[in-house]
Every structure is written in structure tokens, then in C-alpha cells.
Amino acid sequence: MVSTGKSDRIARRSRTIAWGGWLLAAALSTVGCASFSREDPVAKFDNIQRELTETRKYPVQQASLEQKTSPLPDLPDLSPKSVTQKVKEVAGYGTKPDEAKQLYAEAEQAYREAVELDEDERAGRLLKVADQFRSAAALWPSSALEEDALFMAGESYFFADSYPKANEEYERLLKKFPNSRYLDRAEAKRFSIAQFWLARNEQNPDQFYEFNLFDGTRPRRDTGGHALRVFDRIRFDDPTGKLADDATLALANAAFRKGDYVKADEFYTDLRRTFPSSEHAFDAHFIGLKAKLLAYRGPDYAGTLLDEAEVLVTQIRKQFPDRADQESEYLNRAYAEVRFRKAERLWSRVSYHRMRQEYGAARYYARQLLDEFSDTPFKAKADEMMASSQNKPATPPQRLSWLVNMFPESDPVKPLLKSDSATTKRR
């Protein structure tokens, strides 16, 4: 007799088998018997041909790259330059080539007439002509006419002895047209303006509280500072130009005369390195040597300037033998001064260590002084120091040793993990 639990398990298993058979029959009816039979090759070829024929009835359309697309709507140009131009056009100051040409021709004729006038009338007339050239330049911006007009405006101000305005117009020209055909002429005028300002300031220096209200040839204030700025701008605006080395020398000489020997040394060094074939090469070496010796601050400061000065003495004698013969007295004196200053630096170290009773270090620097600078007055001092400290210890004795011994000596720090010797070798 079969138990009830066993009969239930048999019934569930029968239902599972029935469901599986039903699903298998459904799958076979869907796939068909062709899946289990070998397909006829001729029939397969006919089916492929029929599919290709049906596909040709509906060909794929190729995209055309020449097909025009709908244009995007025009957006307004809101760049600062465009906005400024629009504002000028609304105000009546837009681009007007015809008016610009006419105004430039009138200004050019007025300029020819003005330069023929007497000195008293010429300046006022040229100031008006300069304004005409500026107006012509504004009517046709970014054109060849603007370039000509800006240069002529600067020329008008220059010959009217209004040097600040002339320099301003030349700078506007070179800022807008860096490779202008007037570059050399404009730089020459700026150089002469800077020379005039610098000479005027050296004769009668401006006070920090002074304001120039009546002299049109000078800036409102700080005439010397404006001159140096123009020289510096000439170096950067046209670094390979004819006046770049002259401007560098002018800056160096101005700093030297002012007593700023560090700044002068920088400019002379720049002149030697940037313009090695300049006509001012000897001055850059010779006056640069003086600047280095005057810029040296003493044994408590770096001795780089002394090393560089010694190199300059050697270079002057090799590169400029004729001029070196003429200046041989100064060069010999400069070389002796360099050696004296270097020996002084070593003696300063000897004195420092002897004061601290560190006789080992003192004797080391004294021997170096005797080996390298035995021709200086410090040789006798070094000999005396070596003799007096011969039997003295290299390092001073420990002071208050009883107090130092009261404190325990700290052991060296031990690592937390001991490293394997094999691992250490592999690293």
C-alpha cells in the first residue's frame, strides 16, 4: 500500500513531464521539420536570388554632401571692437575712406605750409595740423592711411616742440602697426626725445612734489623717469633695431651716474650678452668692470661680483688689446683690487673662526690664503696666525661640561621593523 506523501510526489513529477512534452511539441511545430533536414542547394540559390531582386526594388538613397542645408540665423557680433565701431557709426565717426583721404590731403598741405613759417607761428600751426592728421586716422582705422596719419601727427607734434604728445603718437603708431615702415624714423625721434628729457633732468632734477604746467617740451612730472621708460620701450619694441644697443647703453650710463651700480651692472651685462658685436662693446666691458667693483658690498656679502670682475679684466685684454694698452694702468689696479678683496674675504673667515677658537678651520682658510694670495698684505697676518695657533686644538673645549654630563645621551632612533638583508639588497 503506497503512502499519501509518496503518491503526491509521483503526481507532481508526472505533471512536470507532461508540461515538458507540451513545450517541446510547440517548439517543433514553430521551427518546422526543415531544421532537421538537409536543405536543397538549388532551392537555397533561388531563395537568395529572389531576396536580391526584392532589395533592388527599394534602393538605399545615398546622402549628398552638396545638398544645401537651411542657413543659421545671423547673430549680431558683440565683440568690443565691433560694438565700438557701431557706436562710432551711430555718432557719425564710422569708417569713411573718402573723407579720410580728403582730410589727410588737406592736413598734408597745411603741414608743408606750416614748416615754412617763422618759429613763433610754426608751433601753433603745427598743433592744429596734428589734430587734422589724428582726425583723418580716426576716419579710416586699420588702413595704410591711418599708419601715415599717425606718423605725421607725431611729426607735427615733434616739430612743434610738444615732445610728450609726439612720443604718445609714435607709441600709438608702433602699437597698432608693430612692423610699420616708419619704425626706424619713429624710434630715432623717440630716442632724441628721451635724450633731451634725461639731460634736462640731470641738469635740473624734478622734485617729487613738482608739476610741470607751462613747459610743453616736458611731461607733467618725473621727466627723468619718462626718459628711462622711453629708452626701455625702444629696447622691447625693436630689439634688433639700430638703436636697441644705444638705448641699453643709455640706461646703463644713467644708472651709473645716479649711483645705482647694481642696476648699471645689469644693463652693461645685458648689453654684452645681447649685442656682442655692438660698437659699444668696449664701454660695456670697461664701465661694466667699474660698476661691478663699485657694487661689491664687502666680505660679509656674496663674492660673485669679484669673480665676474676678474673675468672681465681677462676679456678686455683679449678682445680689445689696443684699448687695453691705453687703459692698462686702470686694468692693473682693478685686477689688484679684485685680488685684495678676495684675500680680504678669506682673512675675514680666518678671523671669525679664530674668535670662536675653532683653530682647525682658521688654519684651513689661512693656508688657502697663503697659497692663492701670497702677494697681498694679508700674507703676513696669515703667517702670524699660523705660528700662534700651531699648538692649539682644532676645536674649542666643551664649556660647562659638568652641566652637559648631567643630561643623558640620546640613543640613535631604532627602526620599528627590522628589514630583511636580502630584501634590502634587491632594492
GROMACS .gro file of C-alpha atoms in nm:
model
  427
    1MET     CA    1   0.000   0.000   0.000
    2VAL     CA    2   0.153   0.335  -0.119
    3SER     CA    3   0.161   0.621   0.132
    4THR     CA    4  -0.007   0.954   0.069
    5GLY     CA    5   0.328   1.156   0.057
    6LYS     CA    6   0.480   0.925  -0.199
    7SER     CA    7   0.170   0.946  -0.422
    8ASP     CA    8   0.188   1.328  -0.415
    9ARG     CA    9   0.549   1.327  -0.530
   10ILE     CA   10   0.466   1.093  -0.818
   11ALA     CA   11   0.176   1.314  -0.922
   12ARG     CA   12   0.396   1.630  -0.929
   13ARG     CA   13   0.663   1.452  -1.131
   14SER     CA   14   0.401   1.338  -1.387
   15ARG     CA   15   0.272   1.692  -1.429
   16THR     CA   16   0.629   1.824  -1.485
   17ILE     CA   17   0.695   1.563  -1.756
   18ALA     CA   18   0.365   1.647  -1.925
   19TRP     CA   19   0.443   2.019  -1.932
   20GLY     CA   20   0.789   1.949  -2.079
   21GLY     CA   21   0.648   1.737  -2.357
   22TRP     CA   22   0.391   2.002  -2.442
   23LEU     CA   23   0.661   2.275  -2.471
   24LEU     CA   24   0.881   2.053  -2.692
   25ALA     CA   25   0.593   1.986  -2.929
   26ALA     CA   26   0.519   2.358  -2.957
   27ALA     CA   27   0.882   2.436  -3.042
   28LEU     CA   28   0.896   2.171  -3.312
   29SER     CA   29   0.579   2.298  -3.472
   30THR     CA   30   0.722   2.653  -3.481
   31VAL     CA   31   1.062   2.563  -3.631
   32GLY     CA   32   0.937   2.301  -3.868
   33CYS     CA   33   1.090   1.985  -3.986
   34ALA     CA   34   1.323   2.170  -4.223
   35SER     CA   35   1.555   2.238  -3.931
   36PHE     CA   36   1.631   1.869  -3.903
   37SER     CA   37   1.658   1.804  -4.277
   38ARG     CA   38   1.933   1.900  -4.528
   39GLU     CA   39   1.834   2.198  -4.748
   40ASP     CA   40   1.842   2.158  -5.127
   41PRO     CA   41   2.132   2.373  -5.272
   42VAL     CA   42   1.932   2.469  -5.583
   43ALA     CA   43   1.641   2.588  -5.375
   44LYS     CA   44   1.875   2.785  -5.147
   45PHE     CA   45   2.029   2.967  -5.451
   46ASP     CA   46   1.682   3.052  -5.586
   47ASN     CA   47   1.584   3.198  -5.250
   48ILE     CA   48   1.897   3.422  -5.242
   49GLN     CA   49   1.829   3.549  -5.596
   50ARG     CA   50   1.470   3.629  -5.506
   51GLU     CA   51   1.581   3.827  -5.198
   52LEU     CA   52   1.830   4.031  -5.405
   53THR     CA   53   1.563   4.112  -5.662
   54GLU     CA   54   1.327   4.233  -5.393
   55THR     CA   55   1.605   4.450  -5.239
   56ARG     CA   56   1.680   4.628  -5.572
   57LYS     CA   57   1.320   4.749  -5.584
   58TYR     CA   58   1.391   4.968  -5.281
   59PRO     CA   59   1.749   5.104  -5.321
   60VAL     CA   60   1.915   5.293  -5.034
   61GLN     CA   61   1.942   5.665  -5.111
   62GLN     CA   62   2.298   5.798  -5.074
   63ALA     CA   63   2.342   6.118  -4.876
   64SER     CA   64   2.452   6.417  -5.085
   65LEU     CA   65   2.726   6.635  -4.942
   66GLU     CA   66   2.636   6.912  -5.184
   67GLN     CA   67   2.282   6.940  -5.062
   68LYS     CA   68   2.220   7.281  -4.912
   69THR     CA   69   2.103   7.296  -4.558
   70SER     CA   70   1.892   7.566  -4.409
   71PRO     CA   71   2.120   7.855  -4.305
   72LEU     CA   72   2.153   7.951  -3.942
   73PRO     CA   73   2.010   8.285  -3.843
   74ASP     CA   74   2.262   8.572  -3.843
   75LEU     CA   75   2.373   8.655  -3.491
   76PRO     CA   76   2.496   9.003  -3.402
   77ASP     CA   77   2.870   9.049  -3.346
   78LEU     CA   78   2.902   9.162  -2.986
   79SER     CA   79   3.282   9.183  -2.969
   80PRO     CA   80   3.419   9.501  -2.807
   81LYS     CA   81   3.579   9.611  -3.134
   82SER     CA   82   3.253   9.567  -3.327
   83VAL     CA   83   3.046   9.741  -3.061
   84THR     CA   84   3.289  10.034  -3.059
   85GLN     CA   85   3.271  10.058  -3.437
   86LYS     CA   86   2.889  10.057  -3.427
   87VAL     CA   87   2.886  10.334  -3.169
   88LYS     CA   88   3.119  10.541  -3.387
   89GLU     CA   89   2.895  10.487  -3.690
   90VAL     CA   90   2.586  10.596  -3.497
   91ALA     CA   91   2.771  10.906  -3.373
   92GLY     CA   92   2.894  10.989  -3.723
   93TYR     CA   93   3.255  10.875  -3.676
   94GLY     CA   94   3.249  10.547  -3.866
   95THR     CA   95   3.480  10.431  -4.145
   96LYS     CA   96   3.475  10.696  -4.417
   97PRO     CA   97   3.761  10.640  -4.660
   98ASP     CA   98   3.674  10.928  -4.894
   99GLU     CA   99   3.652  11.183  -4.616
  100ALA     CA  100   3.970  11.043  -4.461
  101LYS     CA  101   4.162  11.086  -4.788
  102GLN     CA  102   4.038  11.441  -4.834
  103LEU     CA  103   4.118  11.538  -4.475
  104TYR     CA  104   4.464  11.380  -4.498
  105ALA     CA  105   4.541  11.571  -4.819
  106GLU     CA  106   4.435  11.897  -4.654
  107ALA     CA  107   4.647  11.823  -4.346
  108GLU     CA  108   4.946  11.735  -4.563
  109GLN     CA  109   4.919  12.066  -4.748
  110ALA     CA  110   4.882  12.254  -4.421
  111TYR     CA  111   5.192  12.077  -4.286
  112ARG     CA  112   5.402  12.192  -4.583
  113GLU     CA  113   5.286  12.547  -4.532
  114ALA     CA  114   5.344  12.538  -4.155
  115VAL     CA  115   5.707  12.424  -4.172
  116GLU     CA  116   5.785  12.728  -4.389
  117LEU     CA  117   5.657  12.974  -4.128
  118ASP     CA  118   5.861  13.156  -3.869
  119GLU     CA  119   5.939  12.982  -3.542
  120ASP     CA  120   5.687  13.188  -3.349
  121GLU     CA  121   5.394  13.095  -3.576
  122ARG     CA  122   5.508  12.746  -3.666
  123ALA     CA  123   5.434  12.574  -3.334
  124GLY     CA  124   5.070  12.682  -3.308
  125ARG     CA  125   5.004  12.595  -3.670
  126LEU     CA  126   5.161  12.250  -3.641
  127LEU     CA  127   4.950  12.169  -3.335
  128LYS     CA  128   4.636  12.226  -3.545
  129VAL     CA  129   4.780  12.017  -3.828
  130ALA     CA  130   4.846  11.733  -3.584
  131ASP     CA  131   4.479  11.734  -3.484
  132GLN     CA  132   4.383  11.712  -3.854
  133PHE     CA  133   4.605  11.408  -3.903
  134ARG     CA  134   4.455  11.243  -3.597
  135SER     CA  135   4.102  11.303  -3.729
  136ALA     CA  136   4.197  11.153  -4.066
  137ALA     CA  137   4.336  10.845  -3.892
  138ALA     CA  138   4.014  10.800  -3.696
  139LEU     CA  139   3.801  10.809  -4.014
  140TRP     CA  140   3.976  10.507  -4.169
  141PRO     CA  141   4.107  10.275  -3.898
  142SER     CA  142   4.336   9.978  -3.972
  143SER     CA  143   4.439  10.122  -4.308
  144ALA     CA  144   4.759  10.243  -4.466
  145LEU     CA  145   4.624  10.595  -4.442
  146GLU     CA  146   4.589  10.559  -4.065
  147GLU     CA  147   4.953  10.448  -4.044
  148ASP     CA  148   5.064  10.754  -4.242
  149ALA     CA  149   4.839  10.987  -4.046
  150LEU     CA  150   4.960  10.866  -3.706
  151PHE     CA  151   5.322  10.914  -3.808
  152MET     CA  152   5.256  11.261  -3.947
  153ALA     CA  153   5.069  11.355  -3.630
  154GLY     CA  154   5.378  11.257  -3.432
  155GLU     CA  155   5.599  11.457  -3.669
  156SER     CA  156   5.375  11.762  -3.632
  157TYR     CA  157   5.389  11.746  -3.254
  158PHE     CA  158   5.766  11.686  -3.263
  159PHE     CA  159   5.846  11.994  -3.474
  160ALA     CA  160   5.601  12.194  -3.263
  161ASP     CA  161   5.826  12.106  -2.963
  162SER     CA  162   5.539  11.920  -2.797
  163TYR     CA  163   5.750  11.616  -2.715
  164PRO     CA  164   5.514  11.432  -2.477
  165LYS     CA  165   5.236  11.430  -2.738
  166ALA     CA  166   5.480  11.337  -3.013
  167ASN     CA  167   5.603  11.038  -2.816
  168GLU     CA  168   5.243  10.938  -2.748
  169GLU     CA  169   5.158  10.939  -3.119
  170TYR     CA  170   5.471  10.741  -3.208
  171GLU     CA  171   5.379  10.483  -2.946
  172ARG     CA  172   5.024  10.460  -3.084
  173LEU     CA  173   5.171  10.404  -3.430
  174LEU     CA  174   5.403  10.124  -3.317
  175LYS     CA  175   5.138   9.961  -3.102
  176LYS     CA  176   4.890   9.938  -3.389
  177PHE     CA  177   5.150   9.877  -3.662
  178PRO     CA  178   5.444   9.692  -3.499
  179ASN     CA  179   5.616   9.639  -3.836
  180SER     CA  180   5.548   9.988  -3.963
  181ARG     CA  181   5.761  10.127  -4.244
  182TYR     CA  182   5.815  10.428  -4.020
  183LEU     CA  183   5.965  10.215  -3.742
  184ASP     CA  184   6.324  10.340  -3.772
  185ARG     CA  185   6.225  10.705  -3.809
  186ALA     CA  186   5.982  10.692  -3.518
  187GLU     CA  187   6.236  10.520  -3.292
  188ALA     CA  188   6.500  10.780  -3.383
  189LYS     CA  189   6.265  11.061  -3.280
  190ARG     CA  190   6.174  10.885  -2.956
  191PHE     CA  191   6.543  10.831  -2.879
  192SER     CA  192   6.620  11.201  -2.924
  193ILE     CA  193   6.320  11.292  -2.706
  194ALA     CA  194   6.442  11.061  -2.429
  195GLN     CA  195   6.794  11.205  -2.455
  196PHE     CA  196   6.657  11.558  -2.421
  197TRP     CA  197   6.447  11.468  -2.118
  198LEU     CA  198   6.732  11.282  -1.948
  199ALA     CA  199   6.982  11.566  -2.000
  200ARG     CA  200   6.726  11.819  -1.880
  201ASN     CA  201   6.655  11.617  -1.567
  202GLU     CA  202   7.024  11.569  -1.484
  203GLN     CA  203   7.084  11.943  -1.508
  204ASN     CA  204   6.778  12.034  -1.304
  205PRO     CA  205   6.621  11.726  -1.139
  206ASP     CA  206   6.246  11.728  -1.080
  207GLN     CA  207   6.136  11.720  -0.720
  208PHE     CA  208   5.874  11.463  -0.623
  209TYR     CA  209   5.621  11.740  -0.550
  210GLU     CA  210   5.680  11.935  -0.874
  211PHE     CA  211   5.424  11.955  -1.153
  212ASN     CA  212   5.507  12.097  -1.494
  213LEU     CA  213   5.220  12.319  -1.607
  214PHE     CA  214   5.380  12.550  -1.864
  215ASP     CA  215   5.670  12.377  -2.043
  216GLY     CA  216   5.527  12.179  -2.334
  217THR     CA  217   5.857  12.009  -2.407
  218ARG     CA  218   5.848  11.804  -2.083
  219PRO     CA  219   5.597  11.570  -1.920
  220ARG     CA  220   5.381  11.689  -1.634
  221ARG     CA  221   5.615  11.532  -1.380
  222ASP     CA  222   5.907  11.288  -1.343
  223THR     CA  223   6.093  11.389  -1.657
  224GLY     CA  224   6.382  11.153  -1.586
  225GLY     CA  225   6.152  10.858  -1.525
  226HIS     CA  226   5.975  10.919  -1.858
  227ALA     CA  227   6.311  10.930  -2.036
  228LEU     CA  228   6.420  10.596  -1.892
  229ARG     CA  229   6.083  10.445  -1.979
  230VAL     CA  230   6.119  10.553  -2.344
  231PHE     CA  231   6.469  10.402  -2.363
  232ASP     CA  232   6.336  10.079  -2.218
  233ARG     CA  233   6.041  10.070  -2.462
  234ILE     CA  234   6.278  10.118  -2.756
  235ARG     CA  235   6.466   9.804  -2.647
  236PHE     CA  236   6.147   9.597  -2.638
  237ASP     CA  237   5.962   9.747  -2.937
  238ASP     CA  238   6.255   9.689  -3.173
  239PRO     CA  239   6.506   9.456  -3.004
  240THR     CA  240   6.704   9.402  -3.325
  241GLY     CA  241   6.687   9.762  -3.439
  242LYS     CA  242   6.966  10.012  -3.486
  243LEU     CA  243   6.901  10.189  -3.157
  244ALA     CA  244   6.843   9.893  -2.925
  245ASP     CA  245   7.205   9.879  -2.808
  246ASP     CA  246   7.220  10.261  -2.781
  247ALA     CA  247   6.912  10.259  -2.560
  248THR     CA  248   7.061   9.986  -2.340
  249LEU     CA  249   7.385  10.184  -2.302
  250ALA     CA  250   7.188  10.500  -2.220
  251LEU     CA  251   7.003  10.315  -1.942
  252ALA     CA  252   7.329  10.172  -1.805
  253ASN     CA  253   7.507  10.508  -1.808
  254ALA     CA  254   7.211  10.681  -1.643
  255ALA     CA  255   7.208  10.426  -1.361
  256PHE     CA  256   7.587  10.454  -1.323
  257ARG     CA  257   7.576  10.834  -1.296
  258LYS     CA  258   7.293  10.806  -1.046
  259GLY     CA  259   7.499  10.573  -0.826
  260ASP     CA  260   7.277  10.269  -0.875
  261TYR     CA  261   7.569  10.040  -0.959
  262VAL     CA  262   7.371   9.717  -0.925
  263LYS     CA  263   7.120   9.832  -1.188
  264ALA     CA  264   7.402   9.965  -1.405
  265ASP     CA  265   7.579   9.629  -1.386
  266GLU     CA  266   7.260   9.456  -1.503
  267PHE     CA  267   7.230   9.681  -1.810
  268TYR     CA  268   7.600   9.653  -1.900
  269THR     CA  269   7.576   9.275  -1.868
  270ASP     CA  270   7.268   9.274  -2.091
  271LEU     CA  271   7.449   9.486  -2.347
  272ARG     CA  272   7.748   9.247  -2.355
  273ARG     CA  273   7.533   8.936  -2.389
  274THR     CA  274   7.262   9.062  -2.625
  275PHE     CA  275   7.478   9.280  -2.852
  276PRO     CA  276   7.826   9.122  -2.855
  277SER     CA  277   7.920   9.294  -3.182
  278SER     CA  278   7.790   9.638  -3.083
  279GLU     CA  279   8.006   9.946  -3.126
  280HIS     CA  280   7.959   9.997  -2.752
  281ALA     CA  281   8.111   9.660  -2.661
  282PHE     CA  282   8.428   9.808  -2.508
  283ASP     CA  283   8.230  10.054  -2.294
  284ALA     CA  284   8.004   9.770  -2.182
  285HIS     CA  285   8.313   9.578  -2.065
  286PHE     CA  286   8.519   9.866  -1.926
  287ILE     CA  287   8.247  10.064  -1.747
  288GLY     CA  288   8.081   9.735  -1.653
  289LEU     CA  289   8.403   9.640  -1.472
  290LYS     CA  290   8.386   9.964  -1.274
  291ALA     CA  291   8.020   9.902  -1.194
  292LYS     CA  292   8.093   9.555  -1.056
  293LEU     CA  293   8.373   9.679  -0.829
  294LEU     CA  294   8.157   9.965  -0.702
  295ALA     CA  295   7.857   9.736  -0.650
  296TYR     CA  296   8.057   9.498  -0.429
  297ARG     CA  297   7.936   9.535  -0.069
  298GLY     CA  298   8.221   9.380   0.129
  299PRO     CA  299   8.333   9.046   0.278
  300ASP     CA  300   8.002   8.993   0.455
  301TYR     CA  301   7.821   8.962   0.121
  302ALA     CA  302   7.848   8.733  -0.180
  303GLY     CA  303   8.170   8.744  -0.379
  304THR     CA  304   8.019   8.670  -0.721
  305LEU     CA  305   8.086   9.024  -0.840
  306LEU     CA  306   8.458   8.981  -0.773
  307ASP     CA  307   8.473   8.661  -0.980
  308GLU     CA  308   8.289   8.831  -1.266
  309ALA     CA  309   8.514   9.137  -1.245
  310GLU     CA  310   8.824   8.919  -1.272
  311VAL     CA  311   8.678   8.755  -1.584
  312LEU     CA  312   8.608   9.099  -1.735
  313VAL     CA  313   8.970   9.207  -1.688
  314THR     CA  314   9.083   8.900  -1.882
  315GLN     CA  315   8.822   8.952  -2.157
  316ILE     CA  316   8.914   9.318  -2.205
  317ARG     CA  317   9.281   9.230  -2.254
  318LYS     CA  318   9.197   8.956  -2.505
  319GLN     CA  319   8.916   9.119  -2.707
  320PHE     CA  320   9.037   9.480  -2.705
  321PRO     CA  321   9.419   9.470  -2.692
  322ASP     CA  322   9.465   9.824  -2.830
  323ARG     CA  323   9.221   9.981  -2.587
  324ALA     CA  324   9.357   9.763  -2.307
  325ASP     CA  325   9.704   9.911  -2.362
  326GLN     CA  326   9.558  10.259  -2.330
  327GLU     CA  327   9.378  10.166  -2.007
  328SER     CA  328   9.650   9.936  -1.874
  329GLU     CA  329   9.700  10.143  -1.557
  330TYR     CA  330   9.337  10.111  -1.453
  331LEU     CA  331   9.316   9.744  -1.552
  332ASN     CA  332   9.622   9.659  -1.341
  333ARG     CA  333   9.477   9.849  -1.049
  334ALA     CA  334   9.138   9.680  -1.092
  335TYR     CA  335   9.299   9.335  -1.103
  336ALA     CA  336   9.498   9.413  -0.787
  337GLU     CA  337   9.180   9.534  -0.617
  338VAL     CA  338   8.999   9.211  -0.708
  339ARG     CA  339   9.277   9.002  -0.555
  340PHE     CA  340   9.289   9.222  -0.246
  341ARG     CA  341   8.912   9.189  -0.194
  342LYS     CA  342   8.926   8.812  -0.236
  343ALA     CA  343   9.212   8.784   0.015
  344GLU     CA  344   9.014   9.008   0.249
  345ARG     CA  345   8.722   8.766   0.229
  346LEU     CA  346   8.946   8.473   0.329
  347TRP     CA  347   9.102   8.671   0.614
  348SER     CA  348   8.753   8.756   0.736
  349ARG     CA  349   8.681   8.384   0.766
  350VAL     CA  350   9.012   8.327   0.945
  351SER     CA  351   8.929   8.598   1.197
  352TYR     CA  352   8.579   8.463   1.251
  353HIS     CA  353   8.693   8.107   1.332
  354ARG     CA  354   8.986   8.227   1.545
  355MET     CA  355   8.745   8.437   1.752
  356ARG     CA  356   8.539   8.121   1.814
  357GLN     CA  357   8.860   7.929   1.900
  358GLU     CA  358   8.798   7.698   1.604
  359TYR     CA  359   9.165   7.691   1.513
  360GLY     CA  360   9.133   7.398   1.277
  361ALA     CA  361   8.903   7.594   1.043
  362ALA     CA  362   9.109   7.910   1.092
  363ARG     CA  363   9.429   7.733   0.985
  364TYR     CA  364   9.248   7.582   0.683
  365TYR     CA  365   9.148   7.925   0.545
  366ALA     CA  366   9.486   8.073   0.637
  367ARG     CA  367   9.665   7.807   0.430
  368GLN     CA  368   9.429   7.877   0.139
  369LEU     CA  369   9.507   8.249   0.168
  370LEU     CA  370   9.882   8.180   0.164
  371ASP     CA  371   9.853   7.951  -0.139
  372GLU     CA  372   9.637   8.178  -0.356
  373PHE     CA  373   9.704   8.535  -0.239
  374SER     CA  374  10.059   8.545  -0.114
  375ASP     CA  375  10.111   8.877  -0.298
  376THR     CA  376   9.860   9.063  -0.078
  377PRO     CA  377   9.913   9.238   0.258
  378PHE     CA  378   9.718   8.961   0.429
  379LYS     CA  379  10.008   8.716   0.387
  380ALA     CA  380  10.190   8.850   0.695
  381LYS     CA  381   9.875   8.825   0.904
  382ALA     CA  382   9.816   8.466   0.790
  383ASP     CA  383  10.177   8.367   0.876
  384GLU     CA  384  10.144   8.517   1.223
  385MET     CA  385   9.814   8.339   1.282
  386MET     CA  386   9.957   8.001   1.172
  387ALA     CA  387  10.255   8.040   1.407
  388SER     CA  388  10.049   8.150   1.707
  389SER     CA  389   9.789   7.871   1.673
  390GLN     CA  390  10.026   7.586   1.594
  391ASN     CA  391   9.983   7.411   1.930
  392LYS     CA  392   9.620   7.499   1.984
  393PRO     CA  393   9.336   7.243   1.946
  394ALA     CA  394   9.134   7.229   1.629
  395THR     CA  395   8.804   7.267   1.817
  396PRO     CA  396   8.736   7.456   2.141
  397PRO     CA  397   8.688   7.262   2.467
  398GLN     CA  398   8.335   7.188   2.582
  399ARG     CA  399   8.217   7.468   2.811
  400LEU     CA  400   8.022   7.375   3.126
  401SER     CA  401   8.096   7.010   3.066
  402TRP     CA  402   7.969   6.919   3.415
  403LEU     CA  403   7.629   7.058   3.318
  404VAL     CA  404   7.627   6.878   2.984
  405ASN     CA  405   7.715   6.547   3.155
  406MET     CA  406   7.409   6.576   3.379
  407PHE     CA  407   7.185   6.509   3.080
  408PRO     CA  408   7.169   6.155   2.935
  409GLU     CA  409   7.288   6.099   2.586
  410SER     CA  410   7.008   6.011   2.347
  411ASP     CA  411   7.039   5.674   2.175
  412PRO     CA  412   7.001   5.662   1.799
  413VAL     CA  413   6.646   5.603   1.682
  414LYS     CA  414   6.583   5.237   1.607
  415PRO     CA  415   6.352   5.132   1.322
  416LEU     CA  416   6.016   4.986   1.417
  417LEU     CA  417   6.055   4.695   1.174
  418LYS     CA  418   6.379   4.514   1.105
  419SER     CA  419   6.439   4.497   0.732
  420ASP     CA  420   6.547   4.174   0.569
  421SER     CA  421   6.901   4.190   0.432
  422ALA     CA  422   6.801   4.002   0.115
  423THR     CA  423   6.516   4.246   0.050
  424THR     CA  424   6.747   4.540   0.105
  425LYS     CA  425   6.996   4.405  -0.148
  426ARG     CA  426   6.723   4.358  -0.407
  427ARG     CA  427   6.613   4.720  -0.361
   0.00000   0.00000   0.00000
